[in-house]
XYZ file of C-alpha atoms in Angstrom:
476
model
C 303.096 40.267 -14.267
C 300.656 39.535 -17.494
C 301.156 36.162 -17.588
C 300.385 33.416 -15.032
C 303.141 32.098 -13.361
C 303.374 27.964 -13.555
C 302.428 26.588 -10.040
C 305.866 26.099 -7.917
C 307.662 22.960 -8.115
C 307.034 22.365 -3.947
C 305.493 24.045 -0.803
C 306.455 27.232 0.147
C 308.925 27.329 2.846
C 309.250 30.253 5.272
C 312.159 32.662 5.366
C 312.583 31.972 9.001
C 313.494 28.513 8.195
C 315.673 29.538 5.951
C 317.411 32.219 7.714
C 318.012 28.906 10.634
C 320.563 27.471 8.410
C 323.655 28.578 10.707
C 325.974 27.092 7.746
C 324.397 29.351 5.479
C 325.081 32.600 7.420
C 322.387 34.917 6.507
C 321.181 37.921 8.044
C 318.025 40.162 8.153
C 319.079 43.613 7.379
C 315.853 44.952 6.461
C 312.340 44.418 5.831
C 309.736 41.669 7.644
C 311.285 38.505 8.693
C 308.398 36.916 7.173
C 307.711 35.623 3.692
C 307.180 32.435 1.767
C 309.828 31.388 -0.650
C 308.923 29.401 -3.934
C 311.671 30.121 -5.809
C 314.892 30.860 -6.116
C 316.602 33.146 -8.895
C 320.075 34.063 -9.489
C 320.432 37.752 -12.053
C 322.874 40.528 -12.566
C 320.154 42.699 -14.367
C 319.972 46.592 -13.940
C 315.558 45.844 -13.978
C 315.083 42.322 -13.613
C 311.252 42.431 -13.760
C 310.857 40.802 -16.724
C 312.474 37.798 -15.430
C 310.680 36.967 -12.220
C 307.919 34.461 -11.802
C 306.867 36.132 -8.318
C 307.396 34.434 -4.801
C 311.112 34.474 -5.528
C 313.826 34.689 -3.385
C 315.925 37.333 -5.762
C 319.912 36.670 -5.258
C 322.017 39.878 -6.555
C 325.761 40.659 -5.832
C 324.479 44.776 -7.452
C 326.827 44.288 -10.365
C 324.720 47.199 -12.465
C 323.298 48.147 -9.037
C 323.257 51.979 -9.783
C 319.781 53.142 -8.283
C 318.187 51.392 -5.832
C 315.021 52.558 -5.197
C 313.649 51.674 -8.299
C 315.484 48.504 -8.489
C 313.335 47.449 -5.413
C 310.149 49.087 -6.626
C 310.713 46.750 -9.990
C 311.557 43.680 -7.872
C 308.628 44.387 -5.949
C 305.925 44.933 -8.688
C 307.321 41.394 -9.963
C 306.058 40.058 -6.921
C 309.683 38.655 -5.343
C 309.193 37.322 -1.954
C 312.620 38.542 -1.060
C 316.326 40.018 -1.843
C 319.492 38.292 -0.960
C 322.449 40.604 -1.729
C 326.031 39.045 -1.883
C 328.613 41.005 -0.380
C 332.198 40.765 -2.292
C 333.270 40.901 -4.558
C 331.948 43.983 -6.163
C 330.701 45.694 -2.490
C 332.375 45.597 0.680
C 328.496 45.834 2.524
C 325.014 45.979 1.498
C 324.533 49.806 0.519
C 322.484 51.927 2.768
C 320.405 53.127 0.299
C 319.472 49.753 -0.903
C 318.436 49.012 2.906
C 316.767 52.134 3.280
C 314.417 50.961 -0.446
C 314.149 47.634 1.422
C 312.691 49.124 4.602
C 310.283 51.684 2.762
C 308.889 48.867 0.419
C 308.570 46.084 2.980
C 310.926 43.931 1.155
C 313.154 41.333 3.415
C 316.676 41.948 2.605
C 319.453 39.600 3.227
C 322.768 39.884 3.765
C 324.962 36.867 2.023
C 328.488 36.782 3.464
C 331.139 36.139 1.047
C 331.587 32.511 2.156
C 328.203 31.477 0.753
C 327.879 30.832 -2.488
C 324.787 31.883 -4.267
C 324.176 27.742 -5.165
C 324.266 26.730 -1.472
C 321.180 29.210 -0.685
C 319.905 27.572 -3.817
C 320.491 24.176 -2.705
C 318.981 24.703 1.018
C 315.719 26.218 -0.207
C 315.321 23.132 -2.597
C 315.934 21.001 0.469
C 313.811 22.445 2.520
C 310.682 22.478 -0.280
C 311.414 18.462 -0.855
C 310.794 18.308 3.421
C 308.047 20.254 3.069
C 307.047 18.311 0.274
C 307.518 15.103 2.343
C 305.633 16.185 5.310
C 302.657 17.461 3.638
C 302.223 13.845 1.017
C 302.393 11.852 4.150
C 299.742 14.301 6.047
C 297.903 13.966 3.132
C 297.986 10.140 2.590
C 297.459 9.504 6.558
C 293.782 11.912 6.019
C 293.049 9.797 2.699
C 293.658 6.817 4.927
C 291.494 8.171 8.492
C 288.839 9.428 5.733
C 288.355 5.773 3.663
C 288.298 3.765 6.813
C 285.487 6.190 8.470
C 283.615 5.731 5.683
C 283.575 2.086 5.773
C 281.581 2.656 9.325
C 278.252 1.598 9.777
C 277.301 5.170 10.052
C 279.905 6.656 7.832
C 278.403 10.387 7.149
C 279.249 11.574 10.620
C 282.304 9.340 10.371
C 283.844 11.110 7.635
C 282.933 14.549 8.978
C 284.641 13.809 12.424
C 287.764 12.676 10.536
C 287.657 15.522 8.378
C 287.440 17.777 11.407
C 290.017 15.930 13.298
C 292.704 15.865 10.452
C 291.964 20.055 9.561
C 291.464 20.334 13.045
C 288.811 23.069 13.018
C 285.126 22.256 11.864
C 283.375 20.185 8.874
C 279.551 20.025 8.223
C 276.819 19.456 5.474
C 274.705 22.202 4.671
C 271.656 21.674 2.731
C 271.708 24.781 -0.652
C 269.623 27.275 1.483
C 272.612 27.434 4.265
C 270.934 25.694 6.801
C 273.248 22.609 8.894
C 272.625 19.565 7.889
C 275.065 17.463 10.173
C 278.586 18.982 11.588
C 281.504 17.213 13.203
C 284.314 19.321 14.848
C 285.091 22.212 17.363
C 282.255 25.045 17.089
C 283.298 28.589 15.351
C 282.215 32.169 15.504
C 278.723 33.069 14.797
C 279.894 35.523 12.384
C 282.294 32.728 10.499
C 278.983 30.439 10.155
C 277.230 33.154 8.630
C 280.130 33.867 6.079
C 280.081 30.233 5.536
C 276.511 29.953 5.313
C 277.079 32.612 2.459
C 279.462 30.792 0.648
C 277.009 27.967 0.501
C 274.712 29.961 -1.362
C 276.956 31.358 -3.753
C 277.295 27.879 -4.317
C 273.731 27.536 -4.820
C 272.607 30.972 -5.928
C 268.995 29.552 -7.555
C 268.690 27.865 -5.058
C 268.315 23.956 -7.300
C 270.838 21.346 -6.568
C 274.100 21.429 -8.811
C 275.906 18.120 -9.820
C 279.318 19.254 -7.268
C 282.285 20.450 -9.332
C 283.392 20.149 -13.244
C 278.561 20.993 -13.428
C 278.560 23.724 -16.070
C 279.489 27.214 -15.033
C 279.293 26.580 -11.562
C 282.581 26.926 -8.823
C 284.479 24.436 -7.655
C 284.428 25.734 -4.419
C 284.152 29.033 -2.347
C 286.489 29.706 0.160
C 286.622 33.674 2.339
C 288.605 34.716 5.279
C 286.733 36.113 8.367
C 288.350 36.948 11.803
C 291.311 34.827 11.274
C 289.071 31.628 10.699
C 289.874 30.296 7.135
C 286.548 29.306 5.089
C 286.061 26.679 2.660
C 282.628 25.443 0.825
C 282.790 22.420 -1.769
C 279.047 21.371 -3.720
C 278.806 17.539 -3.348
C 277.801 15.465 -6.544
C 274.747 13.416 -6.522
C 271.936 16.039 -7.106
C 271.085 16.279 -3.402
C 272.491 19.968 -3.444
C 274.427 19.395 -0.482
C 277.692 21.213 0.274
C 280.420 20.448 2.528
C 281.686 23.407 4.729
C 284.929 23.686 6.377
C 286.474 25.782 9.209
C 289.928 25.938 10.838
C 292.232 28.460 12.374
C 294.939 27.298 9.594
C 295.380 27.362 6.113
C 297.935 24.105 5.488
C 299.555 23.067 1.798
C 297.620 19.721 1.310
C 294.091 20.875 3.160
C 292.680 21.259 -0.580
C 293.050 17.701 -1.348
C 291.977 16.282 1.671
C 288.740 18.575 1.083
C 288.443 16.641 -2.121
C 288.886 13.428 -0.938
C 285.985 14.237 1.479
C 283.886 15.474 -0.784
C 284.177 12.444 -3.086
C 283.556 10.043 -0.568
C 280.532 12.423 0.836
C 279.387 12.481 -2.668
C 279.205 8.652 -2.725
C 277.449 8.044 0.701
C 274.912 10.672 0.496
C 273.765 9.555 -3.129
C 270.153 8.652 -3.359
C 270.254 5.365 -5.386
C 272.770 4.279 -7.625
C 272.527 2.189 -10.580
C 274.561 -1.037 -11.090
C 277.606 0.732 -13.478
C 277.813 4.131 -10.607
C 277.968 1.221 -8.087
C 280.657 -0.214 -9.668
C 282.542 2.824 -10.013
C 282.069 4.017 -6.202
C 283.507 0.224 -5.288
C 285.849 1.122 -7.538
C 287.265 4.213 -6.224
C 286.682 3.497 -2.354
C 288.620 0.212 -3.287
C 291.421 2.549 -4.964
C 291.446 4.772 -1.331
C 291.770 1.540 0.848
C 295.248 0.680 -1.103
C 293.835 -2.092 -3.659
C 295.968 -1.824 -7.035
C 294.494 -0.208 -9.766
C 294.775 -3.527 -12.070
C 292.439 -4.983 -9.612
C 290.076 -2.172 -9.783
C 289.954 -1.858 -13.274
C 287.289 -4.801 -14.257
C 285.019 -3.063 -12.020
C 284.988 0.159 -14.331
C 284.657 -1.670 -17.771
C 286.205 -3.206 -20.211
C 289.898 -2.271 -20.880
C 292.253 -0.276 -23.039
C 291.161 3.162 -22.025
C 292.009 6.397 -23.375
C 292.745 9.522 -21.082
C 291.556 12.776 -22.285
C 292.889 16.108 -21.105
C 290.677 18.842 -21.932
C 290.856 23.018 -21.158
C 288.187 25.230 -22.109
C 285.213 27.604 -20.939
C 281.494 26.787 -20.256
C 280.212 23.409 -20.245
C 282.403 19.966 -20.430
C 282.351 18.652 -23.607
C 280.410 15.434 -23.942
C 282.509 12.941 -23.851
C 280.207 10.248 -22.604
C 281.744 8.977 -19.752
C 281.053 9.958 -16.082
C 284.763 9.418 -15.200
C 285.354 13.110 -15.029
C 288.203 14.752 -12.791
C 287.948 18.182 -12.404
C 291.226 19.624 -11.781
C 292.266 23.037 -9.737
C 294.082 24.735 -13.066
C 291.351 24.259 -15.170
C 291.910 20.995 -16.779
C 289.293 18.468 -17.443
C 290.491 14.676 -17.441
C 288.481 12.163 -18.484
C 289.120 8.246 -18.785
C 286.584 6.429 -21.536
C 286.705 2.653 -23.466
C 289.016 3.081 -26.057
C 286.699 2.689 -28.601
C 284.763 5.477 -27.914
C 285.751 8.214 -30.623
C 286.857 12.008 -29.108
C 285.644 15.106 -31.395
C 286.458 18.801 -31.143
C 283.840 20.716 -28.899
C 283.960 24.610 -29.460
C 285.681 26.961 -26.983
C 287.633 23.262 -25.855
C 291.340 22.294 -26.344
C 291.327 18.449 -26.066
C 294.534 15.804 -25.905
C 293.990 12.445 -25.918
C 296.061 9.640 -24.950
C 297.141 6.287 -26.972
C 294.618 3.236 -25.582
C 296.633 1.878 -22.535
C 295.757 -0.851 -20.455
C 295.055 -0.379 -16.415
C 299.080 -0.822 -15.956
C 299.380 1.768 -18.161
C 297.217 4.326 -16.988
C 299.741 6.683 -15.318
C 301.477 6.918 -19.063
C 298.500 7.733 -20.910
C 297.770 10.477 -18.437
C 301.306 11.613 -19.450
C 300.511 11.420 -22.882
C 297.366 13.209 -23.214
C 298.580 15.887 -20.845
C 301.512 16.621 -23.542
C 299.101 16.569 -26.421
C 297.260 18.937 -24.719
C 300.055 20.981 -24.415
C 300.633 20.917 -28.145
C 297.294 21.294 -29.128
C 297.194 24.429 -27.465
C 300.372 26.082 -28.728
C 299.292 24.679 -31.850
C 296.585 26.799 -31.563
C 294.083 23.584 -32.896
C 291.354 22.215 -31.306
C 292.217 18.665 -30.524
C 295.592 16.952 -30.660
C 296.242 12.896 -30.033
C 299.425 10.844 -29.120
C 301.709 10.262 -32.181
C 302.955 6.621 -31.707
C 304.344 4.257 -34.322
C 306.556 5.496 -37.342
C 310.063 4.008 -36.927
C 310.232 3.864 -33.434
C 308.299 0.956 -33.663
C 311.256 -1.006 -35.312
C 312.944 -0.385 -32.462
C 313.281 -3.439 -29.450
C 311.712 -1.296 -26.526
C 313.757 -2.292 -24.097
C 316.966 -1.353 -25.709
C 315.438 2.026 -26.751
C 314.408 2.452 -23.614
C 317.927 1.965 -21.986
C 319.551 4.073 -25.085
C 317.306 6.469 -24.096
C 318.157 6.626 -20.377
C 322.135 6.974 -20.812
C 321.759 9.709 -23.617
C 319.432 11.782 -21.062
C 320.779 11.187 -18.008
C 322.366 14.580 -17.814
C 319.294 16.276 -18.095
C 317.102 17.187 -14.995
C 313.687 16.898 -14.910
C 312.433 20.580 -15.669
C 315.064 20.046 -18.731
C 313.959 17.319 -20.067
C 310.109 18.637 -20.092
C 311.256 21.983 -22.026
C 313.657 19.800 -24.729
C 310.707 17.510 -25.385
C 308.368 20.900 -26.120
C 311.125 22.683 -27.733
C 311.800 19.812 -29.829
C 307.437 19.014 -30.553
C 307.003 22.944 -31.819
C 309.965 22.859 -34.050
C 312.343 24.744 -31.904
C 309.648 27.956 -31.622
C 310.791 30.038 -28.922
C 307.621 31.678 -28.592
C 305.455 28.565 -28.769
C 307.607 26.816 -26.709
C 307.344 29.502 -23.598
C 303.536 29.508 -24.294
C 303.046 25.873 -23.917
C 305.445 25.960 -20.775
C 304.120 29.311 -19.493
C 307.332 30.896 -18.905
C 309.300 33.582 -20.361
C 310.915 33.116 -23.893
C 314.247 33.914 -22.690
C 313.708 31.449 -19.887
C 313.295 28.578 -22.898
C 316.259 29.798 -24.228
C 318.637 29.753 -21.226
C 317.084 26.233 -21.036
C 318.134 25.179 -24.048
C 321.379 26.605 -23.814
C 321.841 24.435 -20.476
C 320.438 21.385 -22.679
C 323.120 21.847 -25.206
C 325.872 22.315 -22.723
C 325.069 19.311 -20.439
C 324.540 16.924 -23.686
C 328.058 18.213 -25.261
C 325.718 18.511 -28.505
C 324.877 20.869 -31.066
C 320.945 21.540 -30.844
C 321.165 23.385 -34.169
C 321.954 19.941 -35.839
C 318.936 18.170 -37.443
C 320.775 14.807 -37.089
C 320.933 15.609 -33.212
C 317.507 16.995 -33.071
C 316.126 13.631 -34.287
C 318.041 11.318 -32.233
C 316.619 13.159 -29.031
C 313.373 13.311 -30.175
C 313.872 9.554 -30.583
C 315.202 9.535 -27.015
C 312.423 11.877 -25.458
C 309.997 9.234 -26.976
C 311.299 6.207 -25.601
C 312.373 7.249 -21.949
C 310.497 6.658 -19.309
């Protein structure tokens, strides 16, 4: 499809496990029984291509099912990870020809007897994403853990590379920017994976100076490649030393990503040549932050408090924002925490949202904040958009705003509430609206529509408008 799809709420889970659900009563009638599921979408279209995010799980009962093979070739170019086809009430069994398109186009097709509702498939794949979800934040916070108390070690280098090996189970070393070893930790690989790793070391590194690890310029984040069935992974370190750190494992696992970074921050840190007294405070700072301490006991150690939070998308260099609190994340975004004093200016080819100052407590709001005015900056098609605070919500007693607010949206799910707040920011624009969200404009609309019907209010009233607005504000 043109646009990109918004990264799935969860994990993929695998058809197999959902096809284990005996209650459910599903059955393979054509096409692999493997795929990964990230979605799950209910339509009656004749072509509904335009509709589908990819990775879906497509359910159908084949209402305006009246030619099959290029329903499945349109399902297919959408990118659908499978088709579940109700049978009754409108046919008695899944129509051959539909499992002969299946077959030919390698699409899983599933039968859904008529005692399962469309919503319970719904309901188990959701289930099965928040386990999957579960399992992989504790695996993550028990390699965060192993990886902060190796490098408290008295030699922590090899420490953290042994961990890092152990938790990926496969194989973590330093290479230096020409591709040579510099240390290694884990269970030895092919000599034709260390080459290709070797490789993505220099891509890394391809004049061969040291870079300043990710967010530096133009430069990748990382380098990853596939060879023999061994997955690859290369990540530049920070600190000028031009080191990278270069992974290996026979498994590719939701979470392995941000253990890598993890690593590579606490790499970063221990392989530094010197550090001056404010980067010394900030590495306490952070390795205090991985060992558990709470971040209003970390924060004197970064500087003097309220912060602002910037979110910033763009191409080319980061702006300078003068601070070396930089985060850079996997979609693109910049995020950068500076002293609240310290003014933020349009850059060119940058989007920028910055938060409201905000105290350490109140850091995990700002980020909130700035991440929204990003998001209306850039449908706004401007350059740099803050947090609107004040005006007559600050008449208001906070805590019973706060609780008005609460009651008066608690019919609204999560996803919901996100689209009725950007809805609401861009005037009710349809098309803004699905740009900010990056989703289809008839997908805001159904959205809305659900909005409207679960509040028991009319969205076309300005007197209704407001008081949500008000609410969206003021809830938590």
């Amino acid at each position: 499809m043109a646009d990109a799809a918004p990264a799935p709420p969860g994990p993929a889970i695998p058809l197999t496990a959902l096809l284990a659900r005996e209650e459910l009563g599903l059955r393979l009638v054509a096409g692999p029984g493997e795929a990964a599921l990230h979605w799950v979408h209910t339509s009656e279209m004749a072509d509904p291509y335009p509709y589908l995010l990819g990775g879906e799980l497509l359910m159908t009962a084949g209402v305006q099912l009246t030619d099959p093979e290029r329903y499945v070739a349109r399902v297919v170019a959408a990118g659908a990870a499978a088709l579940g086809f109700g049978v009754a009430p409108v046919h008695d069994t899944v129509p051959r020809e539909l499992v002969a398109a299946c077959a030919r186009h390698g699409l899983p097709l599933l039968e859904v007897p008529p005692r399962t509702p469309f919503t319970a498939v719904g309901r188990a794949v959701w289930r099965l994403m928040a386990e999957a979800r579960h399992r992989e934040l504790r695996r993550v916070t028990e390699a965060q853990q192993s990886l902060a108390t190796a490098a408290a070690r008295p030699d922590p280098v090899p420490a953290v590379l042994h961990a890092l090996a152990s938790r990926l189970a496969g194989r973590a070393a330093l290479y230096a920017q020409d591709g040579t070893e510099h240390a290694a930790a884990g269970r030895p690989v092919e000599p034709e994976a260390r080459e290709a790793l070797a490789r993505l070391v220099r891509v890394l590194h391809p004049d061969g100076r040291p870079g300043e690890g990710a967010g530096s310029g133009s430069r990748p984040a990382s380098a990853a490649d596939t060879v023999g069935g061994t997955h690859l992974a290369a990540y530049p370190l920070g600190g000028g030393q031009g080191l990278t750190l270069g992974l290996a494992s026979g498994r590719r696992e939701a979470g392995d990503h941000t253990i890598a970074g993890v690593a590579v921050v606490l790499l970063s840190l221990l392989t530094a040549p010197h550090q001056g007294a404010d980067e010394a405070a900030r590495s306490a700072a952070l390795v205090r932050l991985l060992l558990g301490a709470a971040p209003a006991d970390v924060a004197p150690l970064l500087g003097d408090a309220p912060w602002t939070v910037v979110h910033a998308r763009g191409e080319g260099a980061v702006p300078p924002l003068g601070t070396p609190l930089l985060d850079a994340r996997d979609d693109g975004t910049v995020r950068a925490l500076l002293p609240a004093g310290r003014d933020v200016a349009p850059h060119p080819g940058w989007t920028l949202g910055v938060s409201a100052p905000a105290e350490a407590a109140e850091l995990g709001a700002a980020d909130l904040q700035a991440a929204r005015a990003l998001r209306r900056a850039r449908a706004a098609h401007t350059p740099l958009a803050r947090h609107r605070s004040g005006g007559l919500g600050a008449l208001l007693d906070p805590d019973e705003a706060a609780a008005y607010a609460r009651a008066l949206l608690a019919p609204l799910p999560e996803p919901l509430t996100e689209t009725l707040r950007t809805w609401l920011s861009l005037h009710g624009n349809w098309d803004r609206t699905a740009t900010a969200l990056g989703v289809h404009r008839n997908t805001v609309r159904q959205r809305i529509a659900r909005c409207a019907a679960l509040l028991e209010a009319d969205l076309d009233d300005a007197e209704v408008r407001m008081e949500l607005w008000f609410a969206l504000r003021w809830s938590p």
